[in-house]
Amino acid sequence: FRAFMSALPAAAWIKDEDGRYVFINRRFEQLWCVPEGSALGQLDRDVLPAELLPLMLDTDARVRRDQAAVQFEGRILQEEAQDLLITAFPILTQSGAIHIGGIATDISERRRAEVMLDQSDDDDDKTTKPRTNIGGGTEQRGSARRARQYDDQI
């Protein structure tokens, strides 16, 4: 498990029922600029940037309440802006407690590709109005088309 989590290119964490970090990987420490091992036993307020606290606390509350995963995108501004896809999810322990697991994946390259595609589109392609395609279905123009182009590239 530890070898897998250390090799994972995304930040990963587990918090106990009190919201204290019981596991973090190396990428988590790099992302949040915390010294190795110093986040263990700490709360979000001790580790994360203040502007992120309300969102993370709300997310944890939603995960516990709904016992379901919550996913959102966010941007952090540190040395360089990073766009993240963050997923938080419940981990039910044998004792019935709900721990929170999380993964933050850097999607900055994807965002840059979307911006480049936006800039290359002409004004007509920037609309989101559906149009009928030759196959008889509808095709979303603009953002949906750019997403398909991005998916085709990777």
N, CA, C and O of each residue as an XYZ file, in Angstrom:
616
protein
N       0.824     -1.195      0.000
C       0.000      0.000      0.000
C       0.868      1.260      0.000
O       0.658      2.160     -0.813
N       1.830      1.321      0.900
C       2.684      2.512      0.995
C       3.497      2.710     -0.277
O       3.674      3.845     -0.720
N       3.991      1.637     -0.868
C       4.762      1.765     -2.114
C       3.871      2.313     -3.225
O       4.294      3.171     -3.999
N       2.650      1.820     -3.302
C       1.699      2.300     -4.302
C       1.413      3.782     -4.086
O       1.470      4.570     -5.030
N       1.109      4.161     -2.859
C       0.764      5.544     -2.570
C       1.952      6.483     -2.768
O       1.771      7.635     -3.161
N       3.158      6.003     -2.501
C       4.342      6.836     -2.729
C       4.580      7.068     -4.213
O       5.053      8.133     -4.608
N       4.258      6.086     -5.026
C       4.456      6.204     -6.474
C       3.330      6.967     -7.163
O       3.491      7.414     -8.298
N       2.200      7.119     -6.493
C       1.041      7.797     -7.066
C       1.389      9.254     -7.374
O       1.855      9.972     -6.489
N       1.170      9.705     -8.617
C       1.502     11.097     -8.950
C       0.496     12.117     -8.430
O       0.690     13.318     -8.620
N      -0.558     11.673     -7.787
C      -1.566     12.567     -7.207
C      -1.353     12.641     -5.699
O      -0.818     11.713     -5.091
N      -1.776     13.754     -5.103
C      -1.750     13.873     -3.646
C      -2.865     12.993     -3.082
O      -3.974     12.975     -3.615
N      -2.572     12.269     -2.013
C      -3.564     11.377     -1.410
C      -3.499     11.496      0.107
O      -2.436     11.727      0.683
N      -4.662     11.332      0.743
C      -4.721     11.438      2.191
C      -5.882     10.640      2.737
O      -6.823     10.297      2.022
N      -5.791     10.350      4.037
C      -6.889      9.749      4.795
C      -6.974     10.507      6.106
O      -5.969     10.739      6.778
N      -8.219     10.895      6.462
C      -8.465     11.571      7.739
C      -9.381     10.692      8.582
O     -10.285     10.037      8.063
N      -9.134     10.687      9.886
C      -9.975      9.892     10.779
C     -11.303     10.597     11.040
O     -11.578     11.650     10.464
N     -12.126     10.008     11.916
C     -13.459     10.559     12.175
C     -13.413     11.953     12.806
O     -14.408     12.677     12.765
N     -12.282     12.337     13.384
C     -12.122     13.668     13.963
C     -11.521     14.665     12.965
O     -11.324     15.835     13.294
N     -11.234     14.198     11.752
C     -10.663     15.073     10.735
C      -9.149     15.196     10.802
O      -8.578     16.069     10.147
N      -8.491     14.351     11.571
C      -7.029     14.384     11.679
C      -6.414     13.468     10.606
O      -6.902     12.368     10.347
N      -5.358     13.950     10.010
C      -4.688     13.167      8.974
C      -4.011     11.958      9.595
O      -3.192     12.091     10.504
N      -4.361     10.766      9.094
C      -3.727      9.528      9.549
C      -2.836      8.939      8.467
O      -2.011      8.066      8.736
N      -3.009      9.425      7.234
C      -2.128      9.017      6.143
C      -2.026     10.171      5.145
O      -3.024     10.810      4.813
N      -0.827     10.422      4.680
C      -0.583     11.341      3.565
C       0.547     10.752      2.739
O       1.414     10.057      3.269
N       0.538     11.031      1.441
C       1.648     10.558      0.624
C       2.621     11.710      0.340
O       2.369     12.861      0.697
N       3.698     11.377     -0.288
C       4.750     12.346     -0.579
C       4.232     13.513     -1.416
O       4.595     14.663     -1.169
N       3.386     13.224     -2.402
C       2.862     14.280     -3.269
C       1.997     15.257     -2.476
O       1.998     16.450     -2.778
N       1.267     14.788     -1.479
C       0.488     15.668     -0.598
C       1.422     16.671      0.078
O       1.143     17.869      0.103
N       2.525     16.176      0.620
C       3.488     17.057      1.289
C       4.065     18.083      0.322
O       4.254     19.245      0.684
N       4.342     17.660     -0.898
C       4.875     18.583     -1.902
C       3.835     19.626     -2.294
O       4.147     20.813     -2.382
N       2.609     19.190     -2.526
C       1.552     20.091     -2.965
C       1.274     21.179     -1.936
O       1.135     22.351     -2.286
N       1.192     20.790     -0.672
C       0.852     21.742      0.386
C       2.078     22.303      1.105
O       1.948     23.030      2.089
N       3.266     21.960      0.608
C       4.519     22.515      1.159
C       4.637     22.276      2.664
O       4.951     23.188      3.428
N       4.382     21.038      3.073
C       4.524     20.698      4.488
C       5.713     19.759      4.656
O       5.935     18.881      3.822
N       6.477     19.940      5.732
C       7.611     19.051      5.973
C       7.164     17.600      6.128
O       6.065     17.325      6.609
N       8.015     16.694      5.721
C       7.703     15.264      5.744
C       7.183     14.825      7.108
O       7.822     15.051      8.136
N       6.020     14.197      7.098
C       5.432     13.634      8.304
C       4.773     14.625      9.247
O       4.137     14.215     10.218
N       4.908     15.917      8.988
C       4.390     16.907      9.943
C       2.871     17.041      9.916
O       2.297     17.558     10.875
N       2.206     16.600      8.867
C       0.750     16.739      8.785
C       0.018     15.629      9.537
O      -1.165     15.774      9.846
N       0.692     14.537      9.831
C       0.031     13.428     10.528
C      -0.456     13.883     11.899
O       0.287     14.492     12.669
N      -1.720     13.572     12.187
C      -2.329     13.963     13.445
C      -2.865     15.387     13.452
O      -3.474     15.816     14.432
N      -2.645     16.117     12.377
C      -3.074     17.510     12.286
C      -4.446     17.604     11.619
O      -4.904     16.668     10.963
N      -5.081     18.750     11.802
C      -6.354     19.066     11.162
C      -6.102     19.897      9.909
O      -5.001     20.407      9.704
N      -7.132     20.030      9.072
C      -7.010     20.844      7.862
C      -6.483     22.242      8.178
O      -5.620     22.760      7.468
N      -7.004     22.853      9.247
C      -6.603     24.229      9.581
C      -5.118     24.348      9.901
O      -4.550     25.438      9.828
N      -4.484     23.224     10.257
C      -3.057     23.231     10.583
C      -2.187     23.023      9.361
O      -0.979     23.251      9.410
N      -2.796     22.590      8.255
C      -2.018     22.162      7.097
C      -2.340     22.946      5.826
O      -1.429     23.333      5.094
N      -3.604     23.182      5.562
C      -4.028     23.736      4.274
C      -4.081     25.262      4.289
O      -4.185     25.873      5.352
N      -4.010     25.874      3.109
C      -4.161     27.326      3.015
C      -5.543     27.751      3.525
O      -6.531     27.048      3.311
N      -5.605     28.895      4.195
C      -6.848     29.372      4.808
C      -7.987     29.488      3.804
O      -9.137     29.197      4.133
N      -7.672     29.913      2.573
C      -8.743     30.095      1.587
C      -9.380     28.771      1.161
O     -10.477     28.775      0.601
N      -8.728     27.657      1.411
C      -9.253     26.348      1.035
C     -10.071     25.701      2.158
O     -10.841     24.773      1.908
N      -9.907     26.186      3.386
C     -10.555     25.547      4.544
C     -12.072     25.420      4.432
O     -12.587     24.320      4.633
N     -12.814     26.482      4.121
C     -14.274     26.322      4.056
C     -14.711     25.248      3.063
O     -15.618     24.466      3.346
N     -14.070     25.212      1.911
C     -14.424     24.223      0.891
C     -14.129     22.805      1.374
O     -14.957     21.909      1.208
N     -12.960     22.596      1.968
C     -12.608     21.251      2.427
C     -13.493     20.804      3.590
O     -13.903     19.645      3.644
N     -13.787     21.708      4.512
C     -14.655     21.348      5.640
C     -16.060     21.014      5.156
O     -16.674     20.059      5.630
N     -16.566     21.798      4.215
C     -17.884     21.525      3.629
C     -17.881     20.189      2.892
O     -18.825     19.407      3.000
N     -16.816     19.939      2.147
C     -16.711     18.679      1.406
C     -16.714     17.489      2.352
O     -17.433     16.515      2.125
N     -15.913     17.561      3.415
C     -15.878     16.465      4.388
C     -17.248     16.241      5.013
O     -17.669     15.100      5.202
N     -17.942     17.330      5.334
C     -19.284     17.206      5.927
C     -20.247     16.533      4.953
O     -21.048     15.687      5.351
N     -20.171     16.905      3.693
C     -21.041     16.282      2.673
C     -20.734     14.797      2.524
O     -21.649     13.980      2.421
N     -19.444     14.442      2.510
C     -19.059     13.032      2.375
C     -19.596     12.225      3.552
O     -20.146     11.139      3.367
N     -19.438     12.757      4.761
C     -19.942     12.052      5.955
C     -21.471     11.948      5.941
O     -22.028     10.886      6.218
N     -22.145     13.058      5.618
C     -23.615     13.084      5.615
C     -24.188     12.122      4.583
O     -25.070     11.322      4.894
N     -23.678     12.202      3.336
C     -24.236     11.413      2.240
C     -23.580     10.048      2.091
O     -24.082      9.186      1.369
N     -22.466      9.854      2.772
C     -21.663      8.638      2.637
C     -21.437      8.309      1.167
O     -21.620      7.177      0.720
N     -21.033      9.341      0.436
C     -20.780      9.217     -1.002
C     -19.626     10.142     -1.382
O     -19.323     11.106     -0.679
N     -19.002      9.830     -2.493
C     -17.885     10.632     -2.975
C     -18.357     12.008     -3.448
O     -19.478     12.167     -3.931
N     -17.481     12.989     -3.297
C     -17.702     14.351     -3.774
C     -16.486     14.720     -4.614
O     -15.346     14.498     -4.206
N     -16.741     15.283     -5.788
C     -15.646     15.658     -6.678
C     -15.828     17.105     -7.114
O     -16.942     17.538     -7.411
N     -14.719     17.852     -7.150
C     -14.766     19.232     -7.597
C     -13.404     19.635     -8.148
O     -12.392     18.975     -7.911
N     -13.412     20.722     -8.878
C     -12.172     21.272     -9.417
C     -11.870     22.559     -8.679
O     -12.773     23.302     -8.296
N     -10.584     22.810     -8.487
C     -10.169     24.028     -7.814
C      -8.804     24.467     -8.304
O      -8.080     23.710     -8.950
N      -8.473     25.694     -7.986
C      -7.169     26.245     -8.372
C      -6.474     26.725     -7.115
O      -7.064     27.424     -6.292
N      -5.213     26.343     -6.974
C      -4.407     26.858     -5.880
C      -3.317     27.741     -6.464
O      -2.770     27.465     -7.533
N      -3.023     28.783     -5.753
C      -1.998     29.718     -6.193
C      -0.856     29.661     -5.183
O      -0.940     30.219     -4.089
N       0.203     28.979     -5.578
C       1.398     28.954     -4.745
C       2.512     29.526     -5.601
O       2.367     30.628     -6.131
N       3.605     28.823     -5.752
C       4.666     29.309     -6.629
C       4.150     29.468     -8.059
O       4.493     30.421     -8.758
N       3.338     28.533     -8.465
C       2.718     28.534     -9.790
C       1.281     28.058     -9.611
O       1.016     27.171     -8.800
N       0.359     28.642    -10.363
C      -1.039     28.221    -10.253
C      -1.166     26.767    -10.688
O      -0.578     26.345    -11.684
N      -1.941     26.014     -9.926
C      -2.220     24.624    -10.269
C      -3.721     24.409    -10.239
O      -4.401     24.816     -9.297
N      -4.229     23.764    -11.281
C      -5.630     23.362    -11.321
C      -5.698     21.919    -10.842
O      -4.938     21.063    -11.294
N      -6.616     21.667     -9.923
C      -6.718     20.340     -9.318
C      -8.112     19.765     -9.481
O      -9.110     20.484     -9.429
N      -8.163     18.469     -9.678
C      -9.402     17.699     -9.593
C      -9.324     16.972     -8.258
O      -8.476     16.101     -8.064
N     -10.211     17.333     -7.344
C     -10.172     16.780     -5.993
C     -11.377     15.875     -5.789
O     -12.515     16.249     -6.071
N     -11.098     14.679     -5.292
C     -12.147     13.709     -4.988
C     -12.001     13.309     -3.526
O     -10.928     12.890     -3.092
N     -13.084     13.441     -2.775
C     -13.122     12.994     -1.380
C     -14.178     11.901     -1.286
O     -15.221     11.979     -1.935
N     -13.908     10.895     -0.486
C     -14.812      9.751     -0.425
C     -14.790      9.128      0.964
O     -13.797      9.246      1.682
N     -15.891      8.457      1.352
C     -15.949      7.833      2.675
C     -15.206      6.500      2.701
O     -15.216      5.735      1.736
N     -14.571      6.256      3.827
C     -13.951      4.956      4.091
C     -14.566      4.467      5.398
O     -14.305      5.026      6.463
N     -15.378      3.426      5.311
C     -16.024      2.884      6.504
C     -15.081      1.910      7.194
O     -14.602      0.957      6.579
N     -14.817      2.153      8.479
C     -13.916      1.280      9.226
C     -14.700      0.102      9.792
O     -15.930      0.088      9.754
N     -13.982     -0.881     10.316
C     -14.635     -2.044     10.903
C     -15.494     -1.657     12.111
O     -16.491     -2.314     12.407
N     -15.099     -0.590     12.801
C     -15.859     -0.145     13.977
C     -17.072      0.701     13.593
O     -17.861      1.078     14.460
N     -17.230      1.006     12.291
C     -18.356      1.799     11.835
C     -18.066      3.284     11.693
O     -18.935      4.050     11.275
N     -16.860      3.693     12.037
C     -16.490      5.106     11.889
C     -16.321      5.434     10.404
O     -16.000      4.563      9.595
N     -16.539      6.688     10.068
C     -16.356      7.131      8.692
C     -15.095      7.973      8.615
O     -15.035      9.073      9.165
N     -14.093      7.451      7.931
C     -12.876      8.201      7.639
C     -13.065      8.835      6.263
O     -13.913      8.394      5.487
N     -12.292      9.851      5.965
C     -12.375     10.521      4.672
C     -11.079     10.275      3.912
O      -9.993     10.607      4.387
N     -11.208      9.688      2.727
C     -10.069      9.536      1.836
C     -10.139     10.617      0.777
O     -11.220     11.101      0.443
N      -8.998     10.993      0.256
C      -9.007     12.020     -0.768
C      -7.847     11.901     -1.733
O      -6.782     11.384     -1.397
N      -8.076     12.391     -2.935
C      -7.055     12.420     -3.981
C      -7.168     13.755     -4.700
O      -8.264     14.177     -5.071
N      -6.037     14.416     -4.894
C      -5.995     15.672     -5.655
C      -5.074     15.450     -6.853
O      -3.870     15.251     -6.691
N      -5.647     15.484     -8.047
C      -4.906     15.245     -9.286
C      -4.668     16.572     -9.990
O      -5.593     17.364    -10.171
N      -3.436     16.806    -10.380
C      -3.086     18.031    -11.096
C      -3.615     17.937    -12.520
O      -3.210     17.060    -13.283
N      -4.525     18.847    -12.878
C      -5.093     18.872    -14.231
C      -4.684     20.154    -14.968
O      -5.361     20.583    -15.903
N      -3.588     20.751    -14.545
C      -3.137     22.015    -15.131
C      -2.866     21.897    -16.627
O      -3.234     22.789    -17.392
N      -2.237     20.823    -17.047
C      -1.952     20.654    -18.483
C      -3.243     20.593    -19.290
O      -3.331     21.164    -20.377
N      -4.236     19.904    -18.756
C      -5.534     19.826    -19.437
C      -6.161     21.212    -19.561
O      -6.704     21.566    -20.607
N      -6.081     21.986    -18.490
C      -6.635     23.344    -18.528
C      -5.912     24.204    -19.568
O      -6.549     24.947    -20.314
N      -4.585     24.099    -19.615
C      -3.824     24.870    -20.611
C      -4.228     24.463    -22.025
O      -4.349     25.317    -22.904
N      -4.439     23.167    -22.252
C      -4.871     22.696    -23.573
C      -6.249     23.258    -23.917
O      -6.491     23.634    -25.064
N      -7.150     23.319    -22.943
C      -8.477     23.874    -23.187
C      -8.393     25.355    -23.553
O      -9.106     25.829    -24.438
N      -7.514     26.077    -22.861
C      -7.341     27.504    -23.162
C      -6.803     27.675    -24.577
O      -7.263     28.544    -25.318
N      -5.842     26.857    -24.948
C      -5.284     26.941    -26.303
C      -6.351     26.648    -27.342
O      -6.407     27.323    -28.371
N      -7.200     25.658    -27.097
C      -8.279     25.342    -28.031
C      -9.294     26.474    -28.094
O      -9.800     26.805    -29.166
N      -9.593     27.070    -26.931
C     -10.506     28.217    -26.914
C      -9.979     29.341    -27.791
O     -10.735     29.960    -28.540
N      -8.690     29.599    -27.698
C      -8.095     30.686    -28.457
C      -8.081     30.394    -29.944
O      -8.113     31.319    -30.756
N      -8.035     29.127    -30.312
C      -7.977     28.776    -31.727
C      -9.360     28.703    -32.386
O      -9.470     28.714    -33.612
N     -10.405     28.630    -31.569
C     -11.770     28.588    -32.118
C     -12.160     29.951    -32.669
O     -11.770     30.985    -32.126
N     -12.920     29.947    -33.732
C     -13.476     31.225    -34.196
C     -14.758     31.508    -33.423
O     -15.220     30.649    -32.671
N     -15.334     32.679    -33.588
C     -16.478     33.107    -32.788
C     -17.655     32.141    -32.898
O     -18.343     31.917    -31.902
N     -17.910     31.565    -34.065
C     -19.040     30.654    -34.221
C     -18.868     29.398    -33.389
O     -19.842     28.874    -32.848
N     -17.638     28.908    -33.280
C     -17.395     27.679    -32.533
C     -17.476     27.886    -31.033
O     -17.544     26.907    -30.289
N     -17.469     29.101    -30.572
C     -17.494     29.353    -29.136
C     -18.887     29.279    -28.549
O     -19.037     29.360    -27.330
N     -19.905     29.129    -29.366
C     -21.257     29.004    -28.837
C     -21.461     27.596    -28.309
O     -20.756     26.668    -28.704
N     -22.408     27.443    -27.433
C     -22.726     26.112    -26.912
C     -24.052     25.613    -27.470
O     -24.624     24.646    -26.965
N     -24.535     26.279    -28.513
C     -25.800     25.895    -29.118
C     -25.651     24.540    -29.828
O     -24.739     24.361    -30.636
N     -26.540     23.596    -29.529
C     -26.453     22.309    -30.220
C     -26.753     22.458    -31.715
O     -27.497     23.350    -32.124
N     -26.176     21.589    -32.503
C     -26.480     21.570    -33.936
C     -26.649     20.114    -34.340
O     -26.104     19.218    -33.696
N     -27.401     19.882    -35.405
C     -27.604     18.527    -35.882
C     -26.401     18.113    -36.710
O     -25.938     18.856    -37.575
N     -25.902     16.915    -36.433
C     -24.782     16.437    -37.241
C     -25.300     15.474    -38.302
O     -26.489     15.155    -38.330
N     -24.427     15.021    -39.157
C     -24.823     14.185    -40.291
C     -25.466     12.880    -39.825
O     -26.338     12.340    -40.507
N     -25.042     12.374    -38.673
C     -25.576     11.107    -38.189
C     -26.972     11.219    -37.610
O     -27.565     10.209    -37.231
N     -27.515     12.446    -37.532
C     -28.880     12.609    -37.061
C     -28.976     13.008    -35.603
O     -30.040     13.450    -35.169
N     -27.901     12.868    -34.821
C     -27.943     13.280    -33.412
C     -27.565     14.737    -33.297
O     -27.466     15.447    -34.298
N     -27.356     15.174    -32.085
C     -26.911     16.549    -31.896
C     -25.468     16.541    -31.435
O     -24.993     15.572    -30.843
N     -24.787     17.623    -31.710
C     -23.392     17.740    -31.323
C     -23.235     19.067    -30.621
O     -23.631     20.101    -31.159
N     -22.667     19.062    -29.431
C     -22.409     20.304    -28.727
C     -21.183     20.962    -29.337
O     -20.170     20.313    -29.593
N     -21.295     22.243    -29.561
C     -20.165     22.992    -30.082
C     -19.441     23.629    -28.913
O     -19.962     23.620    -27.798
N     -18.298     24.163    -29.121
C     -17.569     24.875    -28.089
C     -16.931     23.930    -27.090
O     -16.128     23.076    -27.467
N     -17.283     24.076    -25.808
C     -16.607     23.358    -24.728
C     -16.661     21.848    -24.891
O     -15.650     21.174    -24.696
N     -17.809     21.307    -25.241
C     -17.915     19.852    -25.398
C     -17.027     19.370    -26.533
O     -16.384     18.327    -26.419
N     -16.988     20.123    -27.626
C     -16.137     19.738    -28.748
C     -14.677     19.780    -28.342
O     -13.901     18.896    -28.705
N     -14.302     20.804    -27.590
C     -12.913     20.920    -27.154
C     -12.549     19.765    -26.230
O     -11.436     19.245    -26.296
N     -13.480     19.361    -25.369
C     -13.217     18.239    -24.474
C     -12.982     16.967    -25.273
O     -12.099     16.174    -24.947
N     -13.790     16.772    -26.341
C     -13.586     15.584    -27.177
C     -12.229     15.659    -27.867
O     -11.531     14.649    -27.955
N     -11.845     16.825    -28.355
C     -10.546     16.972    -29.000
C      -9.428     16.651    -28.021
O      -8.457     15.983    -28.376
N      -9.564     17.128    -26.787
C      -8.555     16.847    -25.774
C      -8.470     15.353    -25.509
O      -7.377     14.787    -25.459
N      -9.635     14.705    -25.336
C      -9.646     13.260    -25.096
C      -9.004     12.509    -26.259
O      -8.317     11.510    -26.048
N      -9.223     12.983    -27.481
C      -8.623     12.327    -28.639
C      -7.107     12.457    -28.654
O      -6.413     11.597    -29.196
N      -6.596     13.519    -28.068
C      -5.150     13.755    -28.044
C      -4.437     12.845    -27.058
O      -3.274     12.499    -27.269
N      -5.131     12.442    -25.960
C      -4.444     11.647    -24.945
C      -4.677     10.185    -25.058
O      -4.150      9.412    -24.258
